[in-house]
Short mmCIF file of C-alpha atoms and ligand atoms in Angstrom, two decimals:
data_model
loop_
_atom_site.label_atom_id
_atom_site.label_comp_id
_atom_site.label_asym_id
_atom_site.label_seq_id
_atom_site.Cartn_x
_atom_site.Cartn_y
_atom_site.Cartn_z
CA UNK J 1 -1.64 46.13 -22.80
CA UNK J 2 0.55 43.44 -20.71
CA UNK J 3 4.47 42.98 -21.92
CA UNK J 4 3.55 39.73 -24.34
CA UNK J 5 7.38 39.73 -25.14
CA UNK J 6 8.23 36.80 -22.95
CA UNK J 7 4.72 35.05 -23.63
CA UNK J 8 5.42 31.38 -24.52
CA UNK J 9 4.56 30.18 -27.53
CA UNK J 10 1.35 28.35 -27.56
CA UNK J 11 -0.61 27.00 -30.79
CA UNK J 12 -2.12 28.96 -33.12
CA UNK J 13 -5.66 27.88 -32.84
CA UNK J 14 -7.87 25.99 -30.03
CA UNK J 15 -9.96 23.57 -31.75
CA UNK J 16 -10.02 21.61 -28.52
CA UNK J 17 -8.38 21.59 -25.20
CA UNK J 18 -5.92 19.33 -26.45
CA UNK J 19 -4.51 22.08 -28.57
CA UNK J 20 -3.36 23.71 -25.32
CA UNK J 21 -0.63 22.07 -23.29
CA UNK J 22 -1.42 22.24 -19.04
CA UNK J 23 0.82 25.06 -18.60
CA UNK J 24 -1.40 26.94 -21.27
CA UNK J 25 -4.52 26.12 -19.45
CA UNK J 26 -3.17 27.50 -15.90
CA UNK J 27 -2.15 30.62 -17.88
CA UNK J 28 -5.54 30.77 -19.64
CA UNK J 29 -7.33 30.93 -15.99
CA UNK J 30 -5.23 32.52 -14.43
CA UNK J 31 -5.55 35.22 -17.06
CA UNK J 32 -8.91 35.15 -17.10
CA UNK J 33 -9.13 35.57 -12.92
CA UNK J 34 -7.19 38.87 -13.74
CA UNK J 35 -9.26 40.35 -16.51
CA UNK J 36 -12.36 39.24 -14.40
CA UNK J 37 -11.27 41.41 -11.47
CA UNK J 38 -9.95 44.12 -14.34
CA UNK J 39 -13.54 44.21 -15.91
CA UNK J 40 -14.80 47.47 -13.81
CA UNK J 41 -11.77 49.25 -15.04
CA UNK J 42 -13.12 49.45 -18.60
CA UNK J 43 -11.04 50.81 -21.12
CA UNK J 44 -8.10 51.25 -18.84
CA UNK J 45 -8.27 47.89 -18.00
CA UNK J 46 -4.86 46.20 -18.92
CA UNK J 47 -6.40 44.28 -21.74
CA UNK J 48 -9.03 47.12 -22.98
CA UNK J 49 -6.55 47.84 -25.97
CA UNK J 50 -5.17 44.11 -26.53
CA UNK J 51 -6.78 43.62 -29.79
CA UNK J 52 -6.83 47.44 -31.42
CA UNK J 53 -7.02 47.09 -35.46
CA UNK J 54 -7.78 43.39 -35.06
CA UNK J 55 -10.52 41.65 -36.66
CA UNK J 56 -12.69 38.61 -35.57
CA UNK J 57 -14.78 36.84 -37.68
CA UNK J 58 -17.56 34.85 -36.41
CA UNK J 59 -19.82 32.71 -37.98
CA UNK J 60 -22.31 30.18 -36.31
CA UNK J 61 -24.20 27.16 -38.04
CA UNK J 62 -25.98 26.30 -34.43
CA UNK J 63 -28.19 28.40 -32.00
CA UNK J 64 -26.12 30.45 -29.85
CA UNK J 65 -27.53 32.39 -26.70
CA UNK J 66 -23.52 32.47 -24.23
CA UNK J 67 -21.24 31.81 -26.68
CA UNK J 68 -22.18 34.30 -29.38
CA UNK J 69 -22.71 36.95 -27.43
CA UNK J 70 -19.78 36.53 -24.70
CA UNK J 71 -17.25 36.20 -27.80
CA UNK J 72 -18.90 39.53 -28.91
CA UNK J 73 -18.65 41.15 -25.91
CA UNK J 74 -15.04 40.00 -25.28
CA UNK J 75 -13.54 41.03 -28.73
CA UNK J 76 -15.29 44.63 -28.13
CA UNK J 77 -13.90 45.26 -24.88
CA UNK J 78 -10.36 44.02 -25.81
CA UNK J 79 -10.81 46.89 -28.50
CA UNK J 80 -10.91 44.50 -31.25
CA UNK J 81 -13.44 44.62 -34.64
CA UNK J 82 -16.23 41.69 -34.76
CA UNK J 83 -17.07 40.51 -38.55
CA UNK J 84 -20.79 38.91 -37.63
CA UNK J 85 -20.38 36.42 -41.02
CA UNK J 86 -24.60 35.02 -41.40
CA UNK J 87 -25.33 31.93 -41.92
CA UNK J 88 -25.88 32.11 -45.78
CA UNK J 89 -22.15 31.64 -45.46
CA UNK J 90 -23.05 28.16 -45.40
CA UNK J 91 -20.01 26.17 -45.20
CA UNK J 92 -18.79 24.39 -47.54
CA UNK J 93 -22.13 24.08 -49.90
CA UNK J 94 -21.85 27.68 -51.63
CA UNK J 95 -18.14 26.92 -51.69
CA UNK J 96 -15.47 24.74 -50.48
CA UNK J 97 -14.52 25.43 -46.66
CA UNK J 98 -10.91 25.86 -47.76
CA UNK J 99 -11.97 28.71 -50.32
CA UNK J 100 -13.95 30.42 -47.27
CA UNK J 101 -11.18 29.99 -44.96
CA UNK J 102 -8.30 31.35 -47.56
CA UNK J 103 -10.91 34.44 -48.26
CA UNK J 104 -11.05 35.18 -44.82
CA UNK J 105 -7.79 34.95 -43.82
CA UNK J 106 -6.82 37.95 -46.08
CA UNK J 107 -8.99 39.89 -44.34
CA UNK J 108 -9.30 38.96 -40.50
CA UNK J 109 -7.21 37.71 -37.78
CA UNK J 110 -9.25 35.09 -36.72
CA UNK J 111 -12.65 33.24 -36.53
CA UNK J 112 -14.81 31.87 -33.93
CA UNK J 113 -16.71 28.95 -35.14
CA UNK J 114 -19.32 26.79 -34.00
CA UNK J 115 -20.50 24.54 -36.58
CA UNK J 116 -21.74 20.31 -36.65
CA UNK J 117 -18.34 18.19 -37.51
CA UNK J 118 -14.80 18.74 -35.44
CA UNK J 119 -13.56 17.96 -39.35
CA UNK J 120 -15.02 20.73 -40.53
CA UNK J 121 -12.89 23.11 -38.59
CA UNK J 122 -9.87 20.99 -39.09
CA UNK J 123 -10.06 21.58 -42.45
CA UNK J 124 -10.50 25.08 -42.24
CA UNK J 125 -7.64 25.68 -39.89
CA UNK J 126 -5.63 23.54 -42.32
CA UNK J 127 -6.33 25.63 -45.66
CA UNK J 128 -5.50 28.84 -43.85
CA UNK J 129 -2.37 28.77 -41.96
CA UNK J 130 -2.31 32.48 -40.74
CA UNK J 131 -6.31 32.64 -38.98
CA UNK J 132 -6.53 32.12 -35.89
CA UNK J 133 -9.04 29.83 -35.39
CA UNK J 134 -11.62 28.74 -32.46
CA UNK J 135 -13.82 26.31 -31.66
CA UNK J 136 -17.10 27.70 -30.43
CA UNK J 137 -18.81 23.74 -30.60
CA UNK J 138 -18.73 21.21 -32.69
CA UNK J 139 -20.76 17.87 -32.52
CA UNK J 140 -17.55 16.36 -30.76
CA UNK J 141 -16.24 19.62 -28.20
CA UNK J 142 -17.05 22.57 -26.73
CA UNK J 143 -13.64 23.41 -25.38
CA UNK J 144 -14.67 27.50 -24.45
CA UNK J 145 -17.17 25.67 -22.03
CA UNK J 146 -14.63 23.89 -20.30
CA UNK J 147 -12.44 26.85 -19.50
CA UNK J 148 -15.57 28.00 -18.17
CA UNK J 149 -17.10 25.27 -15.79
CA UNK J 150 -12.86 25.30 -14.75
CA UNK J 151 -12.46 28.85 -13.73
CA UNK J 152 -15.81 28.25 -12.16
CA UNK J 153 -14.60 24.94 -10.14
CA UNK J 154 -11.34 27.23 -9.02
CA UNK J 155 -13.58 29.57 -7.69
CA UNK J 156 -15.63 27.65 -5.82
CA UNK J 157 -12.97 25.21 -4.65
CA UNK J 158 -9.85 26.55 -4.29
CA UNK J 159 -7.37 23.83 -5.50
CA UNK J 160 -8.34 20.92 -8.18
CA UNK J 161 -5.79 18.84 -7.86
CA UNK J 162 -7.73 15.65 -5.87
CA UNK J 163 -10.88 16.90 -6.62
CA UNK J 164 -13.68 14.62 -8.16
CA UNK J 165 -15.95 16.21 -10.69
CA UNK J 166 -19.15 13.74 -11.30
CA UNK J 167 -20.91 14.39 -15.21
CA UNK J 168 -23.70 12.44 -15.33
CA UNK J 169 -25.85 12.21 -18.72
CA UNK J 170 -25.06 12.11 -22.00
CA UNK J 171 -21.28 11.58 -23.07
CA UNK J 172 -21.74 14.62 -25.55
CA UNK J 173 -19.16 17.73 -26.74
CA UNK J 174 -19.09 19.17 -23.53
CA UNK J 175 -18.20 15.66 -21.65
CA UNK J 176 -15.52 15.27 -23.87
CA UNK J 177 -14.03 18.79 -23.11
CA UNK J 178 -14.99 18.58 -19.73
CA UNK J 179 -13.03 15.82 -19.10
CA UNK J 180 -9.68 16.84 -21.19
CA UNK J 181 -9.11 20.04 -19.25
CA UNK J 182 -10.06 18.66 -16.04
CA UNK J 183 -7.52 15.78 -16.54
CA UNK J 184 -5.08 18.31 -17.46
CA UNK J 185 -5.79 19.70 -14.09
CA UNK J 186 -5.30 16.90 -11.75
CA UNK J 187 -9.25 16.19 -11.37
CA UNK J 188 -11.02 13.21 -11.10
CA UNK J 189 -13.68 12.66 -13.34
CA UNK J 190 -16.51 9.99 -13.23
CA UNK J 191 -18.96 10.25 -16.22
CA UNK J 192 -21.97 8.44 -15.74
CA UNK J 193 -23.92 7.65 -18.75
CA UNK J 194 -26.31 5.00 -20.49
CA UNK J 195 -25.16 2.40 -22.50
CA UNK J 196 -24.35 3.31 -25.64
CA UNK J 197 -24.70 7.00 -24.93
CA UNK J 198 -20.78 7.30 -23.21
CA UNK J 199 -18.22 9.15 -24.24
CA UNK J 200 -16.07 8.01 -27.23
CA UNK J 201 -13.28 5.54 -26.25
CA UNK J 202 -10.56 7.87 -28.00
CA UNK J 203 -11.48 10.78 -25.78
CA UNK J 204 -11.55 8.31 -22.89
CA UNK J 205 -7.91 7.65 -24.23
CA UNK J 206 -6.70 11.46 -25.05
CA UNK J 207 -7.85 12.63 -21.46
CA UNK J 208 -6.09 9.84 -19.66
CA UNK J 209 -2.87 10.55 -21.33
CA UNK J 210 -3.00 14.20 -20.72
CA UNK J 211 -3.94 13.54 -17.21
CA UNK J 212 -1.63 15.08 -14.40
CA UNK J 213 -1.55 14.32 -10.58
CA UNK J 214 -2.62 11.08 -10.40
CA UNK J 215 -6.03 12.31 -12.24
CA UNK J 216 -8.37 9.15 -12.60
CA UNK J 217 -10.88 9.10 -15.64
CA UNK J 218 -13.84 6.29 -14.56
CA UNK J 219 -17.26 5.44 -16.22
CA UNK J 220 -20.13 4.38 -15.04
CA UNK J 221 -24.11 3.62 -16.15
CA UNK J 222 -24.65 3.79 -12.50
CA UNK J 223 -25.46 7.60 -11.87
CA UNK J 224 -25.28 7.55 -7.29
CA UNK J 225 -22.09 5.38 -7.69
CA UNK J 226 -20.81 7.78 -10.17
CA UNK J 227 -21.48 10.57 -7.96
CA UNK J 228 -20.53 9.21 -4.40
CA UNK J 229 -18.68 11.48 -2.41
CA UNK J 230 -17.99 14.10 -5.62
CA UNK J 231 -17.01 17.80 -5.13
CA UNK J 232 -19.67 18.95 -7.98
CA UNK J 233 -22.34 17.40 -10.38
CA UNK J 234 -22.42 18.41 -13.67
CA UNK J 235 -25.38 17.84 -16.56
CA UNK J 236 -26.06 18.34 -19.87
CA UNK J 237 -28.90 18.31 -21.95
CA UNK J 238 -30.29 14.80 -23.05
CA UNK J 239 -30.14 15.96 -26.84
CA UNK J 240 -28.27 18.06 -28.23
CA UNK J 241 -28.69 20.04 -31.04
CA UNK J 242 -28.69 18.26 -34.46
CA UNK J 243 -30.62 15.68 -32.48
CA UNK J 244 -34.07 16.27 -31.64
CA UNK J 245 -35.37 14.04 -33.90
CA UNK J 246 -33.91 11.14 -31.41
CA UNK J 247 -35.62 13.55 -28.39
CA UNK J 248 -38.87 11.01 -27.87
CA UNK J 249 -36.01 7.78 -27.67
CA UNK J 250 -33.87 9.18 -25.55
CA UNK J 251 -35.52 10.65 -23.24
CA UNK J 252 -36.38 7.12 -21.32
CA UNK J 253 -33.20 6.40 -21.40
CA UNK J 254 -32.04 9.30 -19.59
CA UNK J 255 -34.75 9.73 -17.33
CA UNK J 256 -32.69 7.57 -14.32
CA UNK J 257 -30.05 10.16 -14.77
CA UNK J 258 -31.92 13.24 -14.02
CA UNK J 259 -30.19 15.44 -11.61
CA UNK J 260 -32.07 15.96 -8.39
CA UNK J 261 -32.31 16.40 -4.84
CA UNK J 262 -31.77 12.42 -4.14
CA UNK J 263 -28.71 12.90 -6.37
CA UNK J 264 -27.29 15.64 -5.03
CA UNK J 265 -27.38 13.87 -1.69
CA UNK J 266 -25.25 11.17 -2.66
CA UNK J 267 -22.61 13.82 -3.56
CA UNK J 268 -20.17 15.52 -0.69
CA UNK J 269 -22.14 17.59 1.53
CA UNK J 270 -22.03 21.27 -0.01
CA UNK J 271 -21.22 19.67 -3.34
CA UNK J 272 -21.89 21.79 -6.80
CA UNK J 273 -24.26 21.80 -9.46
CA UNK J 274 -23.43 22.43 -12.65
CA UNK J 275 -24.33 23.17 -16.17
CA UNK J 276 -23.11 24.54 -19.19
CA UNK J 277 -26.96 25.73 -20.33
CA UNK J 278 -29.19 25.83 -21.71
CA UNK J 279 -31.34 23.73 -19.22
CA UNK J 280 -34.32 21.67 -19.16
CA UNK J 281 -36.06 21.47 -15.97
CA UNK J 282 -37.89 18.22 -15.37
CA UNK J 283 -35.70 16.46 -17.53
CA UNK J 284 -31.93 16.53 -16.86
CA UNK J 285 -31.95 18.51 -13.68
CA UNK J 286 -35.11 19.29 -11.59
CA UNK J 287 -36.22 23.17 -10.90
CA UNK J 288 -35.31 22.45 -7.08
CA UNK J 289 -31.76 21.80 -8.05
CA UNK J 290 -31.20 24.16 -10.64
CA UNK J 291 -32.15 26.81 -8.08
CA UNK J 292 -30.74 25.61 -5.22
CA UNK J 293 -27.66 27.11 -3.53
CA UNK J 294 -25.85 24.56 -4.77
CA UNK J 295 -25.98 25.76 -8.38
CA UNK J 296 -23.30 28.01 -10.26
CA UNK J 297 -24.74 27.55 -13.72
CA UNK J 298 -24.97 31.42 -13.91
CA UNK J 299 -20.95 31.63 -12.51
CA UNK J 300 -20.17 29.86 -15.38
CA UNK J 301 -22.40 31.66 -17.58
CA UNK J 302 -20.26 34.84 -16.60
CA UNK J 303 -16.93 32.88 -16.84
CA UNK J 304 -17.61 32.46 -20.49
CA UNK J 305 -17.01 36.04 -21.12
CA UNK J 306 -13.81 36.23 -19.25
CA UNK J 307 -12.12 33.15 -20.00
CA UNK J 308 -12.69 34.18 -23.88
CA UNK J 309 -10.97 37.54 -23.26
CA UNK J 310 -7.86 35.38 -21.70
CA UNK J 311 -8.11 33.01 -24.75
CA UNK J 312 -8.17 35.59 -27.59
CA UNK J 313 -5.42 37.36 -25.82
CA UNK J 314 -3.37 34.72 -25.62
CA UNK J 315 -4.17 33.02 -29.87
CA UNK J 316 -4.33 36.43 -30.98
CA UNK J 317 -2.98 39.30 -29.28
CA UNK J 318 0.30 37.85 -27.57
CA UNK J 319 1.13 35.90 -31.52
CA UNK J 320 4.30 37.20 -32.87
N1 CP Q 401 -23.30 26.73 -23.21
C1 CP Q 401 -23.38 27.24 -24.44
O1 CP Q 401 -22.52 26.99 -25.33
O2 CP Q 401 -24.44 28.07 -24.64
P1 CP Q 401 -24.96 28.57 -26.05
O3 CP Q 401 -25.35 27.34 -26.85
O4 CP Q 401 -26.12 29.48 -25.76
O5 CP Q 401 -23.84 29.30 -26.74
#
């Protein structure tokens, strides 16, 4: 287990990436770099022992595939208990979230939640002041997937600062995140998206004020001018969950935002693709793309698993 005596102080939970100042998010990555390249070492691995008689609740409202089973994975090999809550939890209909959260609390250390509104975990973080508590989606962020697709980005790139990342499609959870920690990072982002499908104007707002570097956050309903000359190319499904009943109207909508060769020509020459899954070939992103060379979706895929291991060390293990 690392020295976590002269670990900063960061906050207790990450609800979204705004909970973690820049410096946080370097350390986060760069952590998660090491225990990447740690990961064949197994349980004498640095980390392997980081969260010994600690216990992680989890409890999911939403289909998982990555995120449930990465968070697993990491709080097993940091040597940490998982508490797999089911569904019949349900939140805040059997009882009041707060009740939940103040149960749980007394038992665990903290809890990984993916569930519809970002109030809902507010609220739960709120009424139980010693859980740590994580975001694993909500209808408004996905801020695990941004650690992700920016661990992903440093691999393939080197240096952010100056970079321009390109999101075209819906202005969803994962925009939102997206564009926070890339901000944070000194990236450009242009989000491309239809009218009345963009991003909210307050996360337009919070990732321009935590941007650093001369960072530049620009929308568009154009999706080539959104992607001239960009460094990567990142997509999202055209409905998310909690919305397929609006699948049939959207999906016209979208359609001149699908992610394809043409696209991806517009874009620097070796540019990225990316996605946080799951995909839909023939509607966001064509099969060409998705398995071109150009694609990392699977990178990021794996850099779920180790960026989670960095974050749980750092909320949980290194808390004094
Ligand atoms: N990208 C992502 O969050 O995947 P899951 O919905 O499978 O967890």
């Amino acid at each position: 287990m690392r020295d976590t005596s002269a670990a900063p102080k960061i906050s207790r939970n990450f609800l979204t990436v705004l909970d973690f100042e820049p410096s946080d998010l370097e350390r986060c990555l760069a952590l998660a770099a090491q225990v990447k390249a740690d990961r064949s070492l197994g349980r004498q691995a640095p980390t392997a022992h980081a969260l010994e008689g600690r216990h992680i609740a989890m409890l999911f409202e939403k289909a998982s595939l990555r995120t449930r089973s990465t968070f697993e994975i990491a709080i097993r090999e940091l040597g940490g208990n998982v508490i797999a809550l089911q569904s019949d939890v349900a939140l805040g209909q059997r009882e009041p979230v707060a009740d939940v959260a103040r149960n749980l609390e007394r038992w665990v250390d903290g809890v990984v939640i993916r569930t519809f509104k970002q109030e809902m975990l507010e609220a739960f973080a709120a009424a139980a002041p010693r859980l740590h508590v994580i975001n694993a989606l909500s209808d408004e962020t996905h801020p695990c997937q941004a650690l992700a697709d920016m661990l992903t980005l440093t691999e393939q790139l080197g240096t952010l600062r100056g970079r321009t990342l390109a999101y075209v499609g819906d202005g969803n959870n994962v925009a939102v995140s997206l564009a926070h920690a890339a901000a944070m990072l000194g990236v450009h982002v242009h989000i491309a998206s239809p009218e009345g499908y963009q991003i909210p104007h307050s996360a337009v707002q919070q990732a321009t004020s935590v941007a650093r570097f001369g960072a530049r956050l620009r929308l568009f309903t154009d999706a080539a001018d959104a992607v001239a000359g960009a460094d990567a190319i990142y997509t999202d499904t055209w409905t998310s969950m909690g919305q397929e009943a609006e699948a049939d109207v959207r999906r016209p909508v979208f359609e001149p935002y699908q992610v394809n060769d043409a696209l991806m020509s517009l874009a620097r020459p070796g540019a990225l693709f990316m996605h946080c899954l799951p995909a839909h070939r023939g509607e966001e992103v064509t099969s060409e793309v998705f398995e071109s060379t150009a694609s990392v979706v699977f990178d990021q895929a794996e850099n779920r698993l180790h960026c989670q291991k960095a974050l749980l060390v750092m909320l949980v293990a290194e808390a004094r």
